mmCIF file of C-alpha atoms in Angstrom:
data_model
loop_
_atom_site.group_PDB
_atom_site.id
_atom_site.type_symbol
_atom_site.label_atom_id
_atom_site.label_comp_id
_atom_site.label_asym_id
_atom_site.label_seq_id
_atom_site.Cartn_x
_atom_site.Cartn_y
_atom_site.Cartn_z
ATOM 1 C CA UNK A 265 110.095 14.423 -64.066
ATOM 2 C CA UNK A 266 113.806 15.799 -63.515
ATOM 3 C CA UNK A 267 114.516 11.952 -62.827
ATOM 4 C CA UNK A 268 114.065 11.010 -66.035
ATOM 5 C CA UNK A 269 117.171 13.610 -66.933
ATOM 6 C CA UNK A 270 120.528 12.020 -68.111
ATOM 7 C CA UNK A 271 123.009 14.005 -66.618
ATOM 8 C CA UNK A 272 125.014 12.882 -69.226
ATOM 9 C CA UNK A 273 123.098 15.605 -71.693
ATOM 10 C CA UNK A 274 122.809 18.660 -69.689
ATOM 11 C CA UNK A 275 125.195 21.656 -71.042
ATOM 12 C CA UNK A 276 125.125 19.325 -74.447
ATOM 13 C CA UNK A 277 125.565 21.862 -77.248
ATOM 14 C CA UNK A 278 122.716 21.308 -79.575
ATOM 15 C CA UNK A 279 120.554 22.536 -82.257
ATOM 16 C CA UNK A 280 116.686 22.268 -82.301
ATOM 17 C CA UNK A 281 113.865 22.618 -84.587
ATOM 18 C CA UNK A 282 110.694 23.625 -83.467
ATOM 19 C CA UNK A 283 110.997 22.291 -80.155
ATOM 20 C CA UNK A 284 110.191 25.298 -77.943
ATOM 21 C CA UNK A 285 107.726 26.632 -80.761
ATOM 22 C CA UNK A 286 104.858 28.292 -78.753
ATOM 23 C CA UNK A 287 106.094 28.207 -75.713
ATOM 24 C CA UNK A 288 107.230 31.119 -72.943
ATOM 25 C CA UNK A 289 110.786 30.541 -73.579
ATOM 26 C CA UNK A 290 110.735 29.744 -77.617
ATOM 27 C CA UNK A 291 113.694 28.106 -79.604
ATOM 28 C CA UNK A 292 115.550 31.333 -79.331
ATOM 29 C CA UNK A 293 116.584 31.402 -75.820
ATOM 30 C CA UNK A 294 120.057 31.224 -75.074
ATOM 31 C CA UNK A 295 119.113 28.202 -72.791
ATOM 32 C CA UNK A 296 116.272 26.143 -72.574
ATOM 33 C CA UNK A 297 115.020 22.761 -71.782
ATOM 34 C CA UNK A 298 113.786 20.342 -74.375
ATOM 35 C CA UNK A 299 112.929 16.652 -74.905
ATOM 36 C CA UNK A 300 115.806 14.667 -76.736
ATOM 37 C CA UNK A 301 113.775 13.654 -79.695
ATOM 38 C CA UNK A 302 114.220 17.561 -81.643
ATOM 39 C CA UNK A 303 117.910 17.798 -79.709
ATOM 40 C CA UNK A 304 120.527 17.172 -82.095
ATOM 41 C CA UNK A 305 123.960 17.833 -80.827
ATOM 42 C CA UNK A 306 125.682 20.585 -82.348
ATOM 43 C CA UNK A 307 129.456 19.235 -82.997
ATOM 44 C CA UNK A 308 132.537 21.193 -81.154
ATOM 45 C CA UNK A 309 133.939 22.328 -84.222
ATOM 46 C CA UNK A 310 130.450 24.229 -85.280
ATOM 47 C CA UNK A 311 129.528 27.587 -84.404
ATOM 48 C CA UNK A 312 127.318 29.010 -81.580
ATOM 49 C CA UNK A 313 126.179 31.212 -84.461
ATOM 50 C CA UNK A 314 126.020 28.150 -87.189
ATOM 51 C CA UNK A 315 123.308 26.287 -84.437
ATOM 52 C CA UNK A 316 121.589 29.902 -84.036
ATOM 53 C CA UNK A 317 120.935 29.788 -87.862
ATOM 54 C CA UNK A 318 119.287 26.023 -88.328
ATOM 55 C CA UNK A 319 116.352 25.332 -87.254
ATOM 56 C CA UNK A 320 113.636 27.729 -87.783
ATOM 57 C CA UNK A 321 115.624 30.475 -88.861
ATOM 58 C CA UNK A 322 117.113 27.657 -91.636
ATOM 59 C CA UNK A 323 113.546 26.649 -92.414
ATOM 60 C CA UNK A 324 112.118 30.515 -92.794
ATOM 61 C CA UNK A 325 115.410 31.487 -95.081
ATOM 62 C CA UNK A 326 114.802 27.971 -96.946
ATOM 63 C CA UNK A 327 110.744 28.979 -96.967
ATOM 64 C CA UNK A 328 111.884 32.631 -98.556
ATOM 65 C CA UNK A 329 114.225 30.939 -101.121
ATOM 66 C CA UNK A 330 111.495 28.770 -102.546
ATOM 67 C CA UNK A 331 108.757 31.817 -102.994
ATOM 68 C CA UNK A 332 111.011 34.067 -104.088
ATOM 69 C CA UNK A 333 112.376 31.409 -107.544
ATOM 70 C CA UNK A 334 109.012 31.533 -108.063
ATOM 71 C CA UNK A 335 108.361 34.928 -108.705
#
């Protein structure tokens, strides 16, 4: 299994959505290991905090939005 790893996209800065979801480690570890399909890469000029928001925290807040307009 850890030969199918490109080297190339360890320590890649990235945001993910639901990747981790119900499992041990979850999508809000600080470091985690995840196929590349949910990886996108999180640009240099972007927050730790801004990828710590999307994802779902983004979806939840998005989720919140919606119910409450329709009170």
């Amino acid at each position: 299994m850890c030969d199918e790893v490109d080297a190339r996209c360890v320590g890649q800065r990235v945001w993910v959505c639901s990747a981790r979801a119900y499992r041990p480690s979850g999508t809000a570890a600080q470091y985690t290991v995840v196929p590349a399909d949910p990886a996108v890469p999180l640009p240099d000029h972007r927050s730790d905090k801004l990828g710590a928001s999307l994802g779902i925290p983004g979806i939840t807040a998005a989720q919140l939005a919606r119910w409450a307009a329709r009170r």
